[in-house]
């Protein structure tokens, strides 16, 4: 513990020791027993659990040191977990806000919607549409019921906007359904709560470090002092960065929900990620199913065309013209 060496006592064991350390009243009872039985020959010795607790108490500032060591070991994992989630949220927001492929897909939805409503003066000249239309595209069928509006839009997009359609290099144009699902499960309140707890624990760790450094003898001060001061400085910077990134991400999300004219559900003060991204998750899932099917069909077409070209080239190569005889007679 004094040397902060986890190879001697692993973190799991250290956690158990910290949770089962003697409380103030227990320690007072143990010390009282030791003092009262010091000069008695027939004094009853401490039981093994009490002996162990007493031995732990002999480690200078055991409780404070272990608290700091445990917090240091969990801080990186906690902040990284929050970072990964916020990065997913940020990436999805930026793609939906300004992704060229997303804008092309939405443009096709609007164009075909206006075309289908061409005879209606109020609905056939729309400048936009509400997002809740997107999951319903798969339910709009052709007159012979052979395909949906969604499958037609996907096929049109691949044939007119994606040069790599039908190839392995073809890139899915929308945010991945899995990313959208994860984004729909996130709550800004949860992020704020987790960061507040980290801030509270970081402040506590800083106070405990200061206490240990103040009360420790010169022999027991290092390596604790240098290691903890270095950790606290880095942790403070990382936490401040994460708090700012969360604020920026929330701002981006709210601007995105406004740009798509999404309104809060009943009981919500502002649009939640669940309200917004659930619509996109359903649409992206449907879109990807059709995207895979259409890509497969186009790949089969490319293979068939390649085989046909190869066949024609082979037939042409096998066609020989007999040379003319010197007399001009074949």
PDB file of C-alpha atoms in Angstrom:
ATOM      1  CA  UNK A   1       0.000   0.000   0.000  1.00  0.00           C
ATOM      2  CA  UNK A   2       2.808   2.425   0.900  1.00  0.00           C
ATOM      3  CA  UNK A   3       4.627   1.640  -2.359  1.00  0.00           C
ATOM      4  CA  UNK A   4       1.389   1.602  -4.432  1.00  0.00           C
ATOM      5  CA  UNK A   5       2.403  -1.787  -5.799  1.00  0.00           C
ATOM      6  CA  UNK A   6      -0.624  -3.650  -7.190  1.00  0.00           C
ATOM      7  CA  UNK A   7       1.461  -6.751  -7.942  1.00  0.00           C
ATOM      8  CA  UNK A   8       1.703  -7.479  -4.208  1.00  0.00           C
ATOM      9  CA  UNK A   9      -1.930  -6.750  -3.343  1.00  0.00           C
ATOM     10  CA  UNK A  10      -4.256  -6.621  -6.351  1.00  0.00           C
ATOM     11  CA  UNK A  11      -7.006  -4.028  -6.642  1.00  0.00           C
ATOM     12  CA  UNK A  12      -9.818  -6.513  -5.979  1.00  0.00           C
ATOM     13  CA  UNK A  13      -8.234  -7.530  -2.676  1.00  0.00           C
ATOM     14  CA  UNK A  14      -7.560  -3.888  -1.851  1.00  0.00           C
ATOM     15  CA  UNK A  15     -11.232  -3.082  -2.475  1.00  0.00           C
ATOM     16  CA  UNK A  16     -12.276  -5.871  -0.090  1.00  0.00           C
ATOM     17  CA  UNK A  17      -9.833  -4.628   2.569  1.00  0.00           C
ATOM     18  CA  UNK A  18     -11.136  -1.081   2.215  1.00  0.00           C
ATOM     19  CA  UNK A  19     -14.779  -2.147   2.499  1.00  0.00           C
ATOM     20  CA  UNK A  20     -14.065  -4.284   5.579  1.00  0.00           C
ATOM     21  CA  UNK A  21     -11.695  -1.859   7.336  1.00  0.00           C
ATOM     22  CA  UNK A  22     -12.344  -1.130  10.999  1.00  0.00           C
ATOM     23  CA  UNK A  23     -14.690   1.752  11.682  1.00  0.00           C
ATOM     24  CA  UNK A  24     -13.878   4.375  14.308  1.00  0.00           C
ATOM     25  CA  UNK A  25     -15.929   2.719  17.076  1.00  0.00           C
ATOM     26  CA  UNK A  26     -14.502  -0.729  16.287  1.00  0.00           C
ATOM     27  CA  UNK A  27     -10.957   0.588  16.333  1.00  0.00           C
ATOM     28  CA  UNK A  28     -11.591   2.360  19.616  1.00  0.00           C
ATOM     29  CA  UNK A  29     -12.791  -0.947  21.134  1.00  0.00           C
ATOM     30  CA  UNK A  30      -9.750  -2.847  19.842  1.00  0.00           C
ATOM     31  CA  UNK A  31      -7.309  -0.256  21.201  1.00  0.00           C
ATOM     32  CA  UNK A  32      -9.115  -0.174  24.524  1.00  0.00           C
ATOM     33  CA  UNK A  33      -8.817  -3.963  24.814  1.00  0.00           C
ATOM     34  CA  UNK A  34      -5.101  -3.900  23.960  1.00  0.00           C
ATOM     35  CA  UNK A  35      -4.462  -1.144  26.495  1.00  0.00           C
ATOM     36  CA  UNK A  36      -6.428  -2.818  29.276  1.00  0.00           C
ATOM     37  CA  UNK A  37      -4.765  -6.213  28.772  1.00  0.00           C
ATOM     38  CA  UNK A  38      -1.233  -4.897  28.349  1.00  0.00           C
ATOM     39  CA  UNK A  39       0.014  -5.769  31.840  1.00  0.00           C
ATOM     40  CA  UNK A  40      -2.269  -8.744  32.505  1.00  0.00           C
ATOM     41  CA  UNK A  41      -0.795 -12.214  32.225  1.00  0.00           C
ATOM     42  CA  UNK A  42      -4.171 -13.935  31.789  1.00  0.00           C
ATOM     43  CA  UNK A  43      -5.480 -11.343  29.332  1.00  0.00           C
ATOM     44  CA  UNK A  44      -7.533 -12.734  26.486  1.00  0.00           C
ATOM     45  CA  UNK A  45      -5.777 -12.097  23.143  1.00  0.00           C
ATOM     46  CA  UNK A  46      -7.546 -10.494  20.214  1.00  0.00           C
ATOM     47  CA  UNK A  47      -9.331 -12.804  17.820  1.00  0.00           C
ATOM     48  CA  UNK A  48      -7.727 -13.129  14.367  1.00  0.00           C
ATOM     49  CA  UNK A  49     -10.177 -10.735  12.627  1.00  0.00           C
ATOM     50  CA  UNK A  50      -9.506  -8.051  15.229  1.00  0.00           C
ATOM     51  CA  UNK A  51      -5.767  -8.702  15.021  1.00  0.00           C
ATOM     52  CA  UNK A  52      -5.903  -8.236  11.274  1.00  0.00           C
ATOM     53  CA  UNK A  53      -7.883  -4.996  11.564  1.00  0.00           C
ATOM     54  CA  UNK A  54      -5.382  -3.694  14.089  1.00  0.00           C
ATOM     55  CA  UNK A  55      -2.452  -4.555  11.796  1.00  0.00           C
ATOM     56  CA  UNK A  56      -4.125  -2.652   8.937  1.00  0.00           C
ATOM     57  CA  UNK A  57      -4.532   0.363  11.208  1.00  0.00           C
ATOM     58  CA  UNK A  58      -0.763   0.396  11.700  1.00  0.00           C
ATOM     59  CA  UNK A  59      -0.273   1.302   8.039  1.00  0.00           C
ATOM     60  CA  UNK A  60      -0.001   5.111   8.011  1.00  0.00           C
ATOM     61  CA  UNK A  61      -3.253   6.653   6.683  1.00  0.00           C
ATOM     62  CA  UNK A  62      -4.401   3.276   5.348  1.00  0.00           C
ATOM     63  CA  UNK A  63      -7.996   4.336   4.621  1.00  0.00           C
ATOM     64  CA  UNK A  64      -7.044   7.566   2.815  1.00  0.00           C
ATOM     65  CA  UNK A  65      -4.305   5.923   0.756  1.00  0.00           C
ATOM     66  CA  UNK A  66      -6.503   3.031  -0.375  1.00  0.00           C
ATOM     67  CA  UNK A  67      -9.375   5.365  -1.276  1.00  0.00           C
ATOM     68  CA  UNK A  68      -7.015   7.306  -3.561  1.00  0.00           C
ATOM     69  CA  UNK A  69      -5.517   4.163  -5.117  1.00  0.00           C
ATOM     70  CA  UNK A  70      -8.965   2.694  -5.858  1.00  0.00           C
ATOM     71  CA  UNK A  71     -10.285   5.937  -7.325  1.00  0.00           C
ATOM     72  CA  UNK A  72      -7.212   6.223  -9.533  1.00  0.00           C
ATOM     73  CA  UNK A  73      -7.779   2.680 -10.808  1.00  0.00           C
ATOM     74  CA  UNK A  74     -11.451   3.285 -11.763  1.00  0.00           C
ATOM     75  CA  UNK A  75     -11.298   6.882 -13.009  1.00  0.00           C
ATOM     76  CA  UNK A  76      -9.877   6.092 -16.465  1.00  0.00           C
ATOM     77  CA  UNK A  77     -12.440   3.347 -17.095  1.00  0.00           C
ATOM     78  CA  UNK A  78     -15.332   5.612 -16.063  1.00  0.00           C
ATOM     79  CA  UNK A  79     -14.232   8.631 -18.102  1.00  0.00           C
ATOM     80  CA  UNK A  80     -13.464   6.446 -21.153  1.00  0.00           C
ATOM     81  CA  UNK A  81     -16.923   4.853 -20.995  1.00  0.00           C
ATOM     82  CA  UNK A  82     -18.572   8.282 -20.988  1.00  0.00           C
ATOM     83  CA  UNK A  83     -16.255   9.485 -23.771  1.00  0.00           C
ATOM     84  CA  UNK A  84     -17.130   6.572 -26.080  1.00  0.00           C
ATOM     85  CA  UNK A  85     -20.861   7.154 -25.668  1.00  0.00           C
ATOM     86  CA  UNK A  86     -20.595  10.883 -26.270  1.00  0.00           C
ATOM     87  CA  UNK A  87     -18.418  10.285 -29.352  1.00  0.00           C
ATOM     88  CA  UNK A  88     -21.134   8.003 -30.813  1.00  0.00           C
ATOM     89  CA  UNK A  89     -23.751  10.682 -30.102  1.00  0.00           C
ATOM     90  CA  UNK A  90     -21.596  13.417 -31.639  1.00  0.00           C
ATOM     91  CA  UNK A  91     -20.769  11.356 -34.738  1.00  0.00           C
ATOM     92  CA  UNK A  92     -24.411  10.479 -35.393  1.00  0.00           C
ATOM     93  CA  UNK A  93     -25.536  14.088 -34.892  1.00  0.00           C
ATOM     94  CA  UNK A  94     -22.913  15.483 -37.277  1.00  0.00           C
ATOM     95  CA  UNK A  95     -23.708  12.860 -39.944  1.00  0.00           C
ATOM     96  CA  UNK A  96     -27.440  13.604 -39.811  1.00  0.00           C
ATOM     97  CA  UNK A  97     -26.814  17.347 -39.792  1.00  0.00           C
ATOM     98  CA  UNK A  98     -24.412  17.647 -42.695  1.00  0.00           C
ATOM     99  CA  UNK A  99     -23.717  14.228 -44.225  1.00  0.00           C
ATOM    100  CA  UNK A 100     -23.956  14.546 -48.026  1.00  0.00           C
ATOM    101  CA  UNK A 101     -25.413  11.044 -48.444  1.00  0.00           C
ATOM    102  CA  UNK A 102     -28.057  11.675 -45.778  1.00  0.00           C
ATOM    103  CA  UNK A 103     -29.118  14.871 -47.527  1.00  0.00           C
ATOM    104  CA  UNK A 104     -29.320  13.020 -50.850  1.00  0.00           C
ATOM    105  CA  UNK A 105     -31.554  10.315 -49.357  1.00  0.00           C
ATOM    106  CA  UNK A 106     -33.838  12.899 -47.739  1.00  0.00           C
ATOM    107  CA  UNK A 107     -33.957  14.815 -51.034  1.00  0.00           C
ATOM    108  CA  UNK A 108     -35.174  11.669 -52.810  1.00  0.00           C
ATOM    109  CA  UNK A 109     -37.857  11.080 -50.182  1.00  0.00           C
ATOM    110  CA  UNK A 110     -39.138  14.635 -50.685  1.00  0.00           C
ATOM    111  CA  UNK A 111     -38.936  14.465 -54.494  1.00  0.00           C
ATOM    112  CA  UNK A 112     -40.783  11.145 -54.802  1.00  0.00           C
ATOM    113  CA  UNK A 113     -43.305  12.213 -52.176  1.00  0.00           C
ATOM    114  CA  UNK A 114     -44.097  15.343 -54.195  1.00  0.00           C
ATOM    115  CA  UNK A 115     -44.257  13.314 -57.412  1.00  0.00           C
ATOM    116  CA  UNK A 116     -46.748  10.843 -55.903  1.00  0.00           C
ATOM    117  CA  UNK A 117     -48.854  13.744 -54.612  1.00  0.00           C
ATOM    118  CA  UNK A 118     -48.529  15.662 -57.887  1.00  0.00           C
ATOM    119  CA  UNK A 119     -52.278  16.046 -58.327  1.00  0.00           C
ATOM    120  CA  UNK A 120     -52.659  17.603 -54.893  1.00  0.00           C
ATOM    121  CA  UNK A 121     -51.764  21.330 -54.884  1.00  0.00           C
ATOM    122  CA  UNK A 122     -51.230  21.480 -51.111  1.00  0.00           C
ATOM    123  CA  UNK A 123     -49.281  18.231 -50.687  1.00  0.00           C
ATOM    124  CA  UNK A 124     -47.606  17.909 -54.079  1.00  0.00           C
ATOM    125  CA  UNK A 125     -45.422  21.001 -53.687  1.00  0.00           C
ATOM    126  CA  UNK A 126     -44.029  20.479 -50.200  1.00  0.00           C
ATOM    127  CA  UNK A 127     -40.723  22.039 -49.140  1.00  0.00           C
ATOM    128  CA  UNK A 128     -40.155  19.400 -46.471  1.00  0.00           C
ATOM    129  CA  UNK A 129     -41.706  16.632 -44.390  1.00  0.00           C
ATOM    130  CA  UNK A 130     -41.845  15.504 -40.776  1.00  0.00           C
ATOM    131  CA  UNK A 131     -39.461  12.763 -39.661  1.00  0.00           C
ATOM    132  CA  UNK A 132     -42.226  10.394 -38.601  1.00  0.00           C
ATOM    133  CA  UNK A 133     -42.852   9.824 -42.330  1.00  0.00           C
ATOM    134  CA  UNK A 134     -39.561   7.931 -42.701  1.00  0.00           C
ATOM    135  CA  UNK A 135     -40.516   4.650 -40.947  1.00  0.00           C
ATOM    136  CA  UNK A 136     -43.761   4.560 -42.962  1.00  0.00           C
ATOM    137  CA  UNK A 137     -42.081   4.483 -46.391  1.00  0.00           C
ATOM    138  CA  UNK A 138     -41.850   0.689 -46.312  1.00  0.00           C
ATOM    139  CA  UNK A 139     -45.647   0.505 -46.012  1.00  0.00           C
ATOM    140  CA  UNK A 140     -46.319   2.516 -49.201  1.00  0.00           C
ATOM    141  CA  UNK A 141     -46.644  -0.098 -51.981  1.00  0.00           C
ATOM    142  CA  UNK A 142     -46.693   0.068 -55.755  1.00  0.00           C
ATOM    143  CA  UNK A 143     -49.978  -0.564 -57.604  1.00  0.00           C
ATOM    144  CA  UNK A 144     -49.030  -4.205 -58.256  1.00  0.00           C
ATOM    145  CA  UNK A 145     -47.720  -4.551 -54.675  1.00  0.00           C
ATOM    146  CA  UNK A 146     -44.354  -5.755 -56.018  1.00  0.00           C
ATOM    147  CA  UNK A 147     -42.225  -3.187 -54.188  1.00  0.00           C
ATOM    148  CA  UNK A 148     -42.414  -0.464 -51.568  1.00  0.00           C
ATOM    149  CA  UNK A 149     -41.592   3.209 -51.927  1.00  0.00           C
ATOM    150  CA  UNK A 150     -38.602   2.590 -49.668  1.00  0.00           C
ATOM    151  CA  UNK A 151     -37.154  -0.158 -51.878  1.00  0.00           C
ATOM    152  CA  UNK A 152     -37.615   2.087 -54.929  1.00  0.00           C
ATOM    153  CA  UNK A 153     -35.831   5.013 -53.240  1.00  0.00           C
ATOM    154  CA  UNK A 154     -32.936   2.755 -52.158  1.00  0.00           C
ATOM    155  CA  UNK A 155     -32.570   1.312 -55.671  1.00  0.00           C
ATOM    156  CA  UNK A 156     -32.735   4.798 -57.224  1.00  0.00           C
ATOM    157  CA  UNK A 157     -30.133   6.129 -54.790  1.00  0.00           C
ATOM    158  CA  UNK A 158     -27.718   3.281 -55.522  1.00  0.00           C
ATOM    159  CA  UNK A 159     -28.059   3.563 -59.311  1.00  0.00           C
ATOM    160  CA  UNK A 160     -27.846   7.363 -59.527  1.00  0.00           C
ATOM    161  CA  UNK A 161     -25.833   8.550 -56.511  1.00  0.00           C
ATOM    162  CA  UNK A 162     -23.421   5.766 -55.534  1.00  0.00           C
ATOM    163  CA  UNK A 163     -20.603   4.992 -57.954  1.00  0.00           C
ATOM    164  CA  UNK A 164     -19.567   1.968 -55.871  1.00  0.00           C
ATOM    165  CA  UNK A 165     -23.023   0.373 -55.779  1.00  0.00           C
ATOM    166  CA  UNK A 166     -22.803  -3.384 -56.215  1.00  0.00           C
ATOM    167  CA  UNK A 167     -19.146  -3.423 -55.146  1.00  0.00           C
ATOM    168  CA  UNK A 168     -17.471  -4.322 -51.875  1.00  0.00           C
ATOM    169  CA  UNK A 169     -16.351  -0.686 -51.542  1.00  0.00           C
ATOM    170  CA  UNK A 170     -19.962   0.504 -51.343  1.00  0.00           C
ATOM    171  CA  UNK A 171     -20.449   2.517 -48.132  1.00  0.00           C
ATOM    172  CA  UNK A 172     -23.758   2.625 -46.234  1.00  0.00           C
ATOM    173  CA  UNK A 173     -25.070   6.212 -46.602  1.00  0.00           C
ATOM    174  CA  UNK A 174     -26.865   6.598 -43.266  1.00  0.00           C
ATOM    175  CA  UNK A 175     -25.669   6.262 -39.663  1.00  0.00           C
ATOM    176  CA  UNK A 176     -25.491   2.591 -38.682  1.00  0.00           C
ATOM    177  CA  UNK A 177     -28.663   1.248 -37.000  1.00  0.00           C
ATOM    178  CA  UNK A 178     -26.582   0.046 -34.032  1.00  0.00           C
ATOM    179  CA  UNK A 179     -25.162   3.539 -33.457  1.00  0.00           C
ATOM    180  CA  UNK A 180     -28.638   5.055 -33.713  1.00  0.00           C
ATOM    181  CA  UNK A 181     -30.009   2.516 -31.245  1.00  0.00           C
ATOM    182  CA  UNK A 182     -27.240   3.287 -28.753  1.00  0.00           C
ATOM    183  CA  UNK A 183     -27.838   7.011 -29.216  1.00  0.00           C
ATOM    184  CA  UNK A 184     -31.571   6.517 -28.572  1.00  0.00           C
ATOM    185  CA  UNK A 185     -30.799   4.899 -25.216  1.00  0.00           C
ATOM    186  CA  UNK A 186     -28.645   7.788 -23.980  1.00  0.00           C
ATOM    187  CA  UNK A 187     -29.796  10.506 -21.597  1.00  0.00           C
ATOM    188  CA  UNK A 188     -27.981  13.768 -21.018  1.00  0.00           C
ATOM    189  CA  UNK A 189     -29.125  13.679 -17.387  1.00  0.00           C
ATOM    190  CA  UNK A 190     -27.257  10.373 -16.922  1.00  0.00           C
ATOM    191  CA  UNK A 191     -24.053  11.840 -18.367  1.00  0.00           C
ATOM    192  CA  UNK A 192     -24.367  14.902 -16.140  1.00  0.00           C
ATOM    193  CA  UNK A 193     -24.993  12.733 -13.074  1.00  0.00           C
ATOM    194  CA  UNK A 194     -21.981  10.500 -13.834  1.00  0.00           C
ATOM    195  CA  UNK A 195     -19.691  13.484 -14.379  1.00  0.00           C
ATOM    196  CA  UNK A 196     -20.928  15.140 -11.172  1.00  0.00           C
ATOM    197  CA  UNK A 197     -20.089  11.951  -9.248  1.00  0.00           C
ATOM    198  CA  UNK A 198     -16.632  11.825 -10.818  1.00  0.00           C
ATOM    199  CA  UNK A 199     -16.115  15.472  -9.901  1.00  0.00           C
ATOM    200  CA  UNK A 200     -17.213  14.792  -6.311  1.00  0.00           C
ATOM    201  CA  UNK A 201     -14.930  11.744  -6.007  1.00  0.00           C
ATOM    202  CA  UNK A 202     -12.033  13.640  -7.606  1.00  0.00           C
ATOM    203  CA  UNK A 203     -12.402  16.430  -5.053  1.00  0.00           C
ATOM    204  CA  UNK A 204     -12.516  13.829  -2.262  1.00  0.00           C
ATOM    205  CA  UNK A 205      -9.402  12.142  -3.656  1.00  0.00           C
ATOM    206  CA  UNK A 206      -7.630  15.487  -3.782  1.00  0.00           C
ATOM    207  CA  UNK A 207      -8.548  16.179  -0.139  1.00  0.00           C
ATOM    208  CA  UNK A 208      -7.412  12.698   0.967  1.00  0.00           C
ATOM    209  CA  UNK A 209      -4.127  13.095  -0.940  1.00  0.00           C
ATOM    210  CA  UNK A 210      -3.511  16.422   0.780  1.00  0.00           C
ATOM    211  CA  UNK A 211      -4.247  14.831   4.151  1.00  0.00           C
ATOM    212  CA  UNK A 212      -1.844  11.923   3.540  1.00  0.00           C
ATOM    213  CA  UNK A 213       0.929  14.263   2.391  1.00  0.00           C
ATOM    214  CA  UNK A 214       0.411  16.466   5.442  1.00  0.00           C
ATOM    215  CA  UNK A 215       0.403  13.643   8.003  1.00  0.00           C
ATOM    216  CA  UNK A 216       2.967  11.257   6.466  1.00  0.00           C
ATOM    217  CA  UNK A 217       6.560  11.090   7.605  1.00  0.00           C
ATOM    218  CA  UNK A 218       9.297  11.767   5.074  1.00  0.00           C
ATOM    219  CA  UNK A 219       9.926   8.011   4.751  1.00  0.00           C
ATOM    220  CA  UNK A 220       6.316   7.236   3.836  1.00  0.00           C
ATOM    221  CA  UNK A 221       5.619  10.227   1.593  1.00  0.00           C
ATOM    222  CA  UNK A 222       6.904   8.772  -1.690  1.00  0.00           C
ATOM    223  CA  UNK A 223       5.958   7.395  -4.170  1.00  0.00           C
ATOM    224  CA  UNK A 224       2.402   8.311  -3.101  1.00  0.00           C
ATOM    225  CA  UNK A 225       2.869  12.089  -3.343  1.00  0.00           C
ATOM    226  CA  UNK A 226       4.344  12.238  -6.852  1.00  0.00           C
ATOM    227  CA  UNK A 227       2.054   9.574  -8.332  1.00  0.00           C
ATOM    228  CA  UNK A 228      -1.148  11.038  -6.922  1.00  0.00           C
ATOM    229  CA  UNK A 229      -0.283  14.646  -7.781  1.00  0.00           C
ATOM    230  CA  UNK A 230       0.455  13.594 -11.375  1.00  0.00           C
ATOM    231  CA  UNK A 231      -2.791  11.621 -11.555  1.00  0.00           C
ATOM    232  CA  UNK A 232      -4.914  14.416 -10.054  1.00  0.00           C
ATOM    233  CA  UNK A 233      -3.553  16.981 -12.505  1.00  0.00           C
ATOM    234  CA  UNK A 234      -4.301  14.746 -15.512  1.00  0.00           C
ATOM    235  CA  UNK A 235      -7.704  13.641 -14.169  1.00  0.00           C
ATOM    236  CA  UNK A 236      -8.777  17.257 -13.613  1.00  0.00           C
ATOM    237  CA  UNK A 237      -7.884  18.135 -17.219  1.00  0.00           C
ATOM    238  CA  UNK A 238      -9.684  15.061 -18.631  1.00  0.00           C
ATOM    239  CA  UNK A 239     -12.794  15.747 -16.581  1.00  0.00           C
ATOM    240  CA  UNK A 240     -12.959  19.406 -17.625  1.00  0.00           C
ATOM    241  CA  UNK A 241     -12.529  18.366 -21.271  1.00  0.00           C
ATOM    242  CA  UNK A 242     -15.339  15.821 -20.935  1.00  0.00           C
ATOM    243  CA  UNK A 243     -17.677  18.292 -19.254  1.00  0.00           C
ATOM    244  CA  UNK A 244     -17.125  20.759 -22.103  1.00  0.00           C
ATOM    245  CA  UNK A 245     -17.592  18.045 -24.745  1.00  0.00           C
ATOM    246  CA  UNK A 246     -20.881  17.014 -23.141  1.00  0.00           C
ATOM    247  CA  UNK A 247     -22.116  20.612 -23.229  1.00  0.00           C
ATOM    248  CA  UNK A 248     -21.089  20.974 -26.886  1.00  0.00           C
ATOM    249  CA  UNK A 249     -22.759  17.673 -27.824  1.00  0.00           C
ATOM    250  CA  UNK A 250     -26.014  18.622 -26.116  1.00  0.00           C
ATOM    251  CA  UNK A 251     -26.010  21.934 -27.997  1.00  0.00           C
ATOM    252  CA  UNK A 252     -25.390  20.134 -31.328  1.00  0.00           C
ATOM    253  CA  UNK A 253     -28.225  17.695 -30.595  1.00  0.00           C
ATOM    254  CA  UNK A 254     -30.737  20.403 -29.704  1.00  0.00           C
ATOM    255  CA  UNK A 255     -29.832  22.371 -32.868  1.00  0.00           C
ATOM    256  CA  UNK A 256     -30.286  19.161 -34.881  1.00  0.00           C
ATOM    257  CA  UNK A 257     -33.730  18.469 -33.405  1.00  0.00           C
ATOM    258  CA  UNK A 258     -34.770  22.058 -34.193  1.00  0.00           C
ATOM    259  CA  UNK A 259     -33.502  21.785 -37.795  1.00  0.00           C
ATOM    260  CA  UNK A 260     -35.650  18.660 -38.266  1.00  0.00           C
ATOM    261  CA  UNK A 261     -38.618  20.356 -36.527  1.00  0.00           C
ATOM    262  CA  UNK A 262     -38.944  17.570 -33.960  1.00  0.00           C
ATOM    263  CA  UNK A 263     -41.065  18.556 -30.976  1.00  0.00           C
ATOM    264  CA  UNK A 264     -40.751  17.196 -27.411  1.00  0.00           C
ATOM    265  CA  UNK A 265     -43.112  14.416 -26.410  1.00  0.00           C
ATOM    266  CA  UNK A 266     -45.639  14.983 -23.651  1.00  0.00           C
ATOM    267  CA  UNK A 267     -43.858  15.416 -20.332  1.00  0.00           C
ATOM    268  CA  UNK A 268     -40.547  16.390 -21.933  1.00  0.00           C
ATOM    269  CA  UNK A 269     -39.101  19.892 -21.473  1.00  0.00           C
ATOM    270  CA  UNK A 270     -36.964  19.439 -24.570  1.00  0.00           C
ATOM    271  CA  UNK A 271     -36.542  16.749 -27.214  1.00  0.00           C
ATOM    272  CA  UNK A 272     -34.827  13.667 -25.793  1.00  0.00           C
ATOM    273  CA  UNK A 273     -32.357  11.465 -27.711  1.00  0.00           C
ATOM    274  CA  UNK A 274     -34.878   8.628 -27.441  1.00  0.00           C
ATOM    275  CA  UNK A 275     -37.637  10.638 -29.125  1.00  0.00           C
ATOM    276  CA  UNK A 276     -35.370  11.775 -31.953  1.00  0.00           C
ATOM    277  CA  UNK A 277     -33.124   8.782 -32.636  1.00  0.00           C
ATOM    278  CA  UNK A 278     -35.815   6.091 -32.297  1.00  0.00           C
ATOM    279  CA  UNK A 279     -37.344   7.361 -35.551  1.00  0.00           C
ATOM    280  CA  UNK A 280     -33.987   7.312 -37.292  1.00  0.00           C
ATOM    281  CA  UNK A 281     -33.140   3.877 -35.890  1.00  0.00           C
ATOM    282  CA  UNK A 282     -36.299   2.334 -37.341  1.00  0.00           C
ATOM    283  CA  UNK A 283     -35.773   4.033 -40.712  1.00  0.00           C
ATOM    284  CA  UNK A 284     -32.072   3.143 -40.922  1.00  0.00           C
ATOM    285  CA  UNK A 285     -32.834  -0.495 -40.061  1.00  0.00           C
ATOM    286  CA  UNK A 286     -35.426  -0.714 -42.853  1.00  0.00           C
ATOM    287  CA  UNK A 287     -33.193   1.200 -45.261  1.00  0.00           C
ATOM    288  CA  UNK A 288     -30.207  -1.075 -44.612  1.00  0.00           C
ATOM    289  CA  UNK A 289     -32.258  -4.219 -45.256  1.00  0.00           C
ATOM    290  CA  UNK A 290     -33.219  -2.882 -48.688  1.00  0.00           C
ATOM    291  CA  UNK A 291     -29.707  -1.502 -49.278  1.00  0.00           C
ATOM    292  CA  UNK A 292     -28.228  -4.978 -48.794  1.00  0.00           C
ATOM    293  CA  UNK A 293     -30.794  -6.584 -51.117  1.00  0.00           C
ATOM    294  CA  UNK A 294     -30.338  -3.981 -53.866  1.00  0.00           C
ATOM    295  CA  UNK A 295     -26.545  -4.182 -53.593  1.00  0.00           C
ATOM    296  CA  UNK A 296     -26.739  -7.940 -53.945  1.00  0.00           C
ATOM    297  CA  UNK A 297     -28.931  -7.628 -57.057  1.00  0.00           C
ATOM    298  CA  UNK A 298     -26.568  -5.077 -58.595  1.00  0.00           C
ATOM    299  CA  UNK A 299     -23.591  -7.281 -57.820  1.00  0.00           C
ATOM    300  CA  UNK A 300     -25.314 -10.172 -59.600  1.00  0.00           C
ATOM    301  CA  UNK A 301     -25.975  -7.872 -62.565  1.00  0.00           C
ATOM    302  CA  UNK A 302     -22.305  -6.849 -62.675  1.00  0.00           C
ATOM    303  CA  UNK A 303     -21.206 -10.501 -62.540  1.00  0.00           C
ATOM    304  CA  UNK A 304     -23.648 -11.409 -65.310  1.00  0.00           C
ATOM    305  CA  UNK A 305     -22.430  -8.496 -67.479  1.00  0.00           C
ATOM    306  CA  UNK A 306     -18.798  -9.456 -66.856  1.00  0.00           C
ATOM    307  CA  UNK A 307     -19.511 -13.063 -67.821  1.00  0.00           C
ATOM    308  CA  UNK A 308     -21.292 -11.894 -70.989  1.00  0.00           C
ATOM    309  CA  UNK A 309     -18.365  -9.635 -71.934  1.00  0.00           C
ATOM    310  CA  UNK A 310     -15.929 -12.463 -71.308  1.00  0.00           C
ATOM    311  CA  UNK A 311     -18.026 -14.825 -73.428  1.00  0.00           C
ATOM    312  CA  UNK A 312     -18.175 -12.338 -76.318  1.00  0.00           C
ATOM    313  CA  UNK A 313     -14.415 -11.681 -76.107  1.00  0.00           C
ATOM    314  CA  UNK A 314     -13.693 -15.406 -76.183  1.00  0.00           C
ATOM    315  CA  UNK A 315     -15.983 -15.971 -79.171  1.00  0.00           C
ATOM    316  CA  UNK A 316     -14.321 -13.100 -81.017  1.00  0.00           C
ATOM    317  CA  UNK A 317     -10.862 -14.501 -80.284  1.00  0.00           C
ATOM    318  CA  UNK A 318     -11.835 -17.958 -81.536  1.00  0.00           C
ATOM    319  CA  UNK A 319     -13.171 -16.595 -84.871  1.00  0.00           C
ATOM    320  CA  UNK A 320     -10.401 -16.966 -87.505  1.00  0.00           C
ATOM    321  CA  UNK A 321     -10.403 -15.635 -91.093  1.00  0.00           C
ATOM    322  CA  UNK A 322      -8.713 -17.936 -93.599  1.00  0.00           C
ATOM    323  CA  UNK A 323      -5.940 -16.220 -95.553  1.00  0.00           C
ATOM    324  CA  UNK A 324      -6.451 -15.719 -99.280  1.00  0.00           C
ATOM    325  CA  UNK A 325      -4.562 -17.911-101.741  1.00  0.00           C
ATOM    326  CA  UNK A 326      -1.890 -16.220-103.807  1.00  0.00           C
ATOM    327  CA  UNK A 327      -4.159 -16.536-106.856  1.00  0.00           C
ATOM    328  CA  UNK A 328      -6.857 -14.686-105.008  1.00  0.00           C
ATOM    329  CA  UNK A 329      -8.989 -17.795-104.676  1.00  0.00           C
ATOM    330  CA  UNK A 330      -9.761 -18.880-101.173  1.00  0.00           C
TER     331      UNK A 330
END
